[in-house]
Coordinates of C-alpha atoms and ligand atoms in Angstrom, one line a residue:
M259 CA 33.4 136.3 10.4
Y260 CA 30.0 136.5 8.7
P261 CA 29.4 136.8 5.8
I262 CA 33.0 135.8 4.8
Q263 CA 32.4 132.7 6.7
R264 CA 29.0 130.9 6.6
N265 CA 28.7 127.7 8.7
R266 CA 25.9 126.4 6.5
R267 CA 28.0 126.2 3.3
L268 CA 29.4 122.8 4.1
R269 CA 25.9 121.5 5.0
S270 CA 24.2 122.5 1.8
S271 CA 24.0 119.1 0.2
A272 CA 24.0 115.5 1.2
S273 CA 27.2 114.9 -0.9
L274 CA 29.1 117.8 0.7
R275 CA 28.0 116.6 4.2
A276 CA 29.3 113.1 3.4
L277 CA 32.6 114.5 2.2
V278 CA 33.3 116.4 5.4
Q279 CA 31.8 114.0 8.0
E280 CA 34.2 113.3 10.8
F281 CA 32.9 109.9 12.0
S282 CA 31.1 106.9 10.6
L283 CA 29.8 103.5 11.6
S284 CA 31.0 100.3 10.0
P285 CA 30.4 96.6 10.6
N286 CA 34.0 96.5 11.9
D287 CA 33.0 98.6 14.9
F288 CA 30.6 96.1 16.4
I289 CA 30.6 93.3 19.0
V290 CA 27.4 91.3 19.0
P291 CA 26.3 90.0 22.4
L292 CA 24.6 86.6 22.2
F293 CA 22.7 84.7 24.9
V294 CA 23.1 80.9 24.8
I295 CA 20.9 78.3 26.5
E296 CA 20.8 74.5 26.8
G297 CA 18.6 72.5 24.5
N298 CA 17.8 72.1 20.9
Q299 CA 15.7 74.2 18.5
I300 CA 15.2 76.8 21.1
K301 CA 14.9 80.5 20.3
E302 CA 13.0 82.4 22.9
E303 CA 12.4 86.1 23.0
I304 CA 13.5 88.0 26.2
P305 CA 10.4 89.8 27.4
S306 CA 12.3 93.0 28.4
M307 CA 14.4 92.9 25.3
P308 CA 11.9 92.8 22.3
G309 CA 13.5 91.3 19.2
Y310 CA 16.4 89.7 21.2
F311 CA 16.6 86.0 21.9
R312 CA 18.1 83.3 24.0
M313 CA 19.1 80.5 21.7
S314 CA 20.4 76.9 21.8
T315 CA 23.7 76.1 20.1
D316 CA 22.0 74.9 16.8
H317 CA 20.5 78.4 16.4
L318 CA 23.7 80.0 17.5
S319 CA 25.5 78.3 14.6
K320 CA 23.0 79.7 12.1
Q321 CA 23.0 83.1 13.8
V322 CA 26.8 83.6 13.5
K323 CA 26.7 82.7 9.8
T324 CA 24.1 85.4 9.3
L325 CA 26.1 87.9 11.3
W326 CA 29.3 87.1 9.3
S327 CA 27.4 87.5 6.0
L328 CA 26.5 91.0 7.2
G329 CA 30.2 91.9 7.8
L330 CA 30.1 91.5 11.6
K331 CA 33.3 90.1 13.0
S332 CA 32.9 89.5 16.7
V333 CA 30.4 88.0 19.1
L334 CA 30.4 88.2 22.9
L335 CA 29.0 85.0 24.4
F336 CA 26.8 84.8 27.6
V337 CA 25.2 81.7 28.9
K338 CA 22.1 81.0 30.9
V339 CA 23.0 78.3 33.4
P340 CA 20.3 75.9 34.7
D341 CA 19.6 76.5 38.5
A342 CA 20.7 72.9 39.4
L343 CA 24.2 73.7 38.2
K344 CA 24.7 76.9 40.2
D345 CA 26.7 77.0 43.4
N346 CA 28.6 79.5 45.4
L347 CA 32.0 78.7 43.8
G348 CA 30.8 78.8 40.2
T349 CA 32.1 75.2 39.8
E350 CA 30.2 74.7 36.5
A351 CA 32.1 77.6 34.9
L352 CA 35.2 75.4 34.8
N353 CA 33.5 72.4 33.2
P354 CA 35.4 71.8 29.9
E355 CA 32.1 70.4 28.5
G356 CA 30.0 73.2 29.9
L357 CA 27.6 75.3 27.9
M358 CA 30.0 78.2 27.4
Q359 CA 32.8 75.9 26.2
R360 CA 30.4 74.1 23.8
A361 CA 29.1 77.5 22.5
I362 CA 32.7 78.7 21.8
K363 CA 33.3 75.5 19.7
T364 CA 30.0 75.9 17.9
V365 CA 30.9 79.4 16.8
K366 CA 34.4 78.4 15.7
E367 CA 33.0 75.5 13.7
A368 CA 30.3 77.6 12.0
V369 CA 32.6 80.6 11.2
P370 CA 36.3 80.0 12.0
E371 CA 37.2 83.6 11.3
M372 CA 34.6 85.1 13.7
V373 CA 36.3 86.6 16.7
V374 CA 34.9 84.8 19.8
M375 CA 34.7 86.8 23.0
T376 CA 33.5 85.4 26.3
D377 CA 32.1 86.9 29.4
V378 CA 34.2 86.0 32.4
A379 CA 32.3 86.5 35.7
L380 CA 30.6 84.1 38.1
D381 CA 27.1 85.7 38.2
P382 CA 25.4 83.3 35.8
Y383 CA 26.9 80.3 37.6
S384 CA 26.5 81.7 41.2
S385 CA 23.6 80.5 43.4
F386 CA 23.8 84.0 44.9
G387 CA 23.7 85.8 41.6
H388 CA 26.9 87.6 42.4
D389 CA 30.0 88.0 40.3
G390 CA 32.2 86.5 43.0
I391 CA 32.3 83.9 45.8
V392 CA 30.2 84.8 48.9
E393 CA 31.5 84.4 52.4
G394 CA 29.8 85.8 55.5
G395 CA 27.6 88.0 53.3
K396 CA 30.5 89.5 51.5
I397 CA 31.9 89.0 48.0
V398 CA 35.5 87.9 48.5
N399 CA 38.1 89.2 46.1
D400 CA 41.1 86.9 46.0
S401 CA 39.5 83.5 45.9
T402 CA 37.2 84.8 43.2
V403 CA 40.1 85.9 41.1
K404 CA 41.6 82.4 41.2
V405 CA 38.4 80.9 39.8
L406 CA 38.1 83.6 37.2
S407 CA 41.6 82.9 36.0
K408 CA 40.8 79.2 35.6
M409 CA 37.6 80.2 33.8
A410 CA 39.4 82.4 31.4
L411 CA 41.9 79.7 30.6
S412 CA 39.1 77.2 30.1
H413 CA 37.5 79.6 27.5
A414 CA 40.9 80.0 25.8
Q415 CA 41.3 76.2 25.7
A416 CA 37.9 75.9 24.1
G417 CA 38.9 78.3 21.4
A418 CA 38.0 81.8 22.6
D419 CA 40.0 84.6 21.0
V420 CA 39.1 87.2 23.6
V421 CA 38.2 86.8 27.2
A422 CA 36.2 89.6 28.7
P423 CA 36.2 89.8 32.5
S424 CA 33.1 91.8 33.6
D425 CA 33.4 91.1 37.3
M426 CA 35.3 94.1 38.7
M427 CA 37.4 92.1 41.2
D428 CA 40.8 93.7 41.9
G429 CA 43.8 92.0 40.3
R430 CA 41.8 89.7 38.0
I431 CA 43.5 91.0 34.9
L432 CA 47.0 90.3 36.2
N433 CA 46.0 86.8 37.4
I434 CA 44.2 85.9 34.2
R435 CA 47.2 87.1 32.1
K436 CA 49.6 85.0 34.2
E437 CA 47.4 82.0 33.9
L438 CA 47.1 82.3 30.1
E439 CA 50.9 82.9 29.7
A440 CA 51.8 79.9 31.9
A441 CA 49.6 77.7 29.7
N442 CA 51.2 79.2 26.5
F443 CA 48.0 81.1 25.4
T444 CA 50.2 84.1 24.5
E445 CA 47.8 85.4 21.9
T446 CA 44.6 85.4 23.9
V447 CA 43.3 89.0 24.1
I448 CA 41.9 90.4 27.3
M449 CA 39.1 92.9 26.9
S450 CA 38.6 94.3 30.4
Y451 CA 35.4 95.8 31.6
S452 CA 37.7 98.4 33.2
A453 CA 35.2 101.1 34.0
K454 CA 32.0 99.2 34.8
Y455 CA 29.5 101.1 36.9
A456 CA 27.0 99.7 39.3
S457 CA 24.0 100.5 37.1
A458 CA 20.2 99.9 37.0
F459 CA 20.5 99.8 33.2
Y460 CA 21.5 96.1 33.5
G461 CA 18.0 95.0 34.5
P462 CA 16.9 93.3 31.3
F463 CA 20.2 91.5 30.9
R464 CA 19.6 89.9 34.4
D465 CA 16.2 88.8 33.2
A466 CA 17.8 87.3 30.1
L467 CA 20.2 85.2 32.2
D468 CA 18.1 84.9 35.4
S469 CA 21.2 86.3 37.1
A470 CA 19.9 89.0 39.4
P471 CA 21.7 89.2 42.8
G472 CA 19.9 87.1 45.4
F473 CA 20.8 89.6 48.2
G474 CA 22.2 93.1 48.2
D475 CA 23.6 94.8 45.2
K476 CA 26.9 95.0 43.3
K477 CA 28.1 98.3 44.7
T478 CA 31.1 96.8 46.6
Y479 CA 32.7 95.8 43.3
Q480 CA 31.2 97.8 40.5
M481 CA 31.9 101.5 40.4
D482 CA 29.9 104.3 41.9
F483 CA 28.3 106.4 39.2
R484 CA 29.0 109.6 41.0
N485 CA 32.7 109.1 40.2
R486 CA 34.7 110.1 37.2
K487 CA 38.4 110.0 38.0
E488 CA 38.1 106.5 39.4
A489 CA 37.4 105.3 35.8
L490 CA 40.9 106.4 34.8
I491 CA 42.5 104.7 37.8
E492 CA 40.7 101.4 37.1
T493 CA 41.6 101.6 33.4
Q494 CA 45.3 102.4 33.9
R495 CA 45.6 99.6 36.4
D496 CA 44.0 97.1 34.1
L497 CA 46.3 98.1 31.3
E498 CA 49.3 97.7 33.5
E499 CA 48.0 94.3 34.5
G500 CA 47.9 93.1 30.9
A501 CA 44.5 94.2 29.4
D502 CA 44.6 94.8 25.6
I503 CA 41.2 96.4 25.2
V504 CA 39.4 98.4 27.9
M505 CA 35.7 99.1 28.2
V506 CA 33.3 101.7 29.5
K507 CA 29.8 100.4 30.6
P508 CA 27.0 101.4 30.4
G509 CA 27.2 103.5 27.3
L510 CA 25.0 106.5 26.7
A511 CA 25.0 107.9 30.2
Y512 CA 28.8 107.5 30.3
L513 CA 30.0 109.2 27.1
D514 CA 32.0 111.6 29.3
I515 CA 34.0 108.7 30.7
I516 CA 34.7 107.4 27.2
R517 CA 36.0 110.8 26.2
D518 CA 38.1 111.1 29.4
L519 CA 39.7 107.7 28.7
R520 CA 40.2 108.5 25.0
E521 CA 42.3 111.5 26.0
E522 CA 44.4 109.5 28.6
V523 CA 45.0 106.0 27.2
A524 CA 46.1 104.8 23.8
A525 CA 44.6 101.3 23.9
P526 CA 41.4 100.6 22.0
I527 CA 38.3 101.5 24.0
A528 CA 35.0 99.6 23.8
A529 CA 31.7 101.0 24.8
Y530 CA 28.9 98.7 26.0
Q531 CA 25.5 99.9 25.1
V532 CA 23.7 97.8 27.6
S533 CA 20.4 96.0 27.8
G534 CA 18.5 98.8 29.5
E535 CA 19.5 101.2 26.8
Y536 CA 18.2 98.7 24.2
A537 CA 14.9 98.3 26.2
M538 CA 14.3 102.1 26.4
L539 CA 14.5 102.6 22.7
K540 CA 12.4 99.6 21.9
A541 CA 9.7 100.7 24.3
A542 CA 9.6 104.3 23.0
A543 CA 9.5 103.1 19.4
E544 CA 6.7 100.6 20.2
K545 CA 4.7 103.6 21.5
G546 CA 5.4 105.5 18.4
W547 CA 7.2 108.2 20.4
L548 CA 10.6 108.0 18.7
D549 CA 11.9 107.0 15.3
H550 CA 13.6 103.7 16.1
D551 CA 16.2 103.6 13.3
Q552 CA 17.2 107.2 13.4
I553 CA 17.7 107.2 17.1
M554 CA 19.5 103.9 17.0
L555 CA 22.1 105.2 14.5
E556 CA 22.4 108.6 16.3
Q557 CA 23.2 106.8 19.6
L558 CA 25.6 104.4 18.0
L559 CA 27.5 107.2 16.2
S560 CA 27.8 109.1 19.5
F561 CA 30.0 106.3 20.9
K562 CA 32.4 106.8 18.0
R563 CA 32.4 110.5 18.4
A564 CA 33.1 110.1 22.2
G565 CA 36.2 108.1 21.3
A566 CA 35.2 104.4 21.3
S567 CA 36.7 102.2 18.6
L568 CA 34.4 99.2 19.4
I569 CA 30.7 99.1 20.4
A570 CA 29.1 96.1 22.0
S571 CA 25.4 96.5 21.1
Y572 CA 22.2 94.5 20.9
F573 CA 21.4 96.7 17.8
A574 CA 24.4 95.6 15.8
E575 CA 22.6 93.4 13.4
E576 CA 19.8 95.9 12.8
A577 CA 22.3 98.8 12.5
V578 CA 24.6 97.2 9.9
K579 CA 21.6 96.5 7.6
L580 CA 21.1 100.3 7.5
I581 CA 24.7 101.5 7.1
Ligands
LIG173 C1 28.0 90.0 34.2 C2 27.5 91.0 33.2 C3 26.5 91.9 33.3 C4 26.4 92.6 32.1 C5 27.4 92.1 31.3 N1 28.1 91.1 32.0 C6 25.5 92.1 34.4 C7 25.9 92.6 35.7 O1 27.1 93.0 35.9 O2 25.1 92.6 36.6 C8 25.3 93.6 31.7 C9 25.0 93.7 30.2 C10 23.8 94.4 29.9 O3 23.0 94.9 30.7 O4 23.5 94.5 28.7 N2 28.9 90.4 35.1

């Protein structure tokens, strides 16, 4: 009771505050998403993601060396597939010489210790821009899961350490796990986008990959943002099916979900601070309305405080330079 207790005592100097701080950010926390495109010497800025680029594999090689030198230890690869290679079945996703498979090898050659994570979903390969195969206007589950399993195996064969299914089909984790085990990829980690909501925050990402759905939306497979308990069901099922790391996505508007999961499951939880979150801060900072660096660090720390042990973020490189 006041004045025996004064809450301000432990805040009275920067050193004291540092001694009693509960959470901190470190380069070990981050997963760096990277967008890869075909070609040579290409590094093009994504209009709705200022300061973020699509790059060809020669630039990718340089970029991962830079990231490694900053202490960053993992990258999450996404590819922009030329329209001519897109079809309903996502056939190109299984090409052993495809862009993703080459990108994986590029990173492993540049920095062998870098943890290579890959996005497993059909949308960048789909002529419909959906995460699964379309039949009669619907996104069909079970035949999609078969393709995703082969896709994950193909990434593992190319050298991926972690496969990250972002599609939200039912049973994909179990099928991917079985496919990997059968091929003796017993150490391949599955990071499941377990609680992934149907969100308007993904807009800039879909610009980056030209992967917006051609019809309808993703609400029959991604989660309804009005729901909370469903995130736990999804996550527990994915863990039972063989996921090693689970994920909540988007990030900032879903900190409650991260906290719920932190209290219920023991596995590492990743938060994905998505493209729309990046775009909002860049836009506000451009207008001079917010202090970019301070807000960036405040938002990133909030993921740790909510209970995430990993943060996928387009701010990773900028943030580690400040911490
Ligand atoms: C693909 C995928 C998406 C994102 C990650 N993987 C888009 C989507 O589901 O429509 C979004 C990432 C971001 O917005 O930063 N399934």
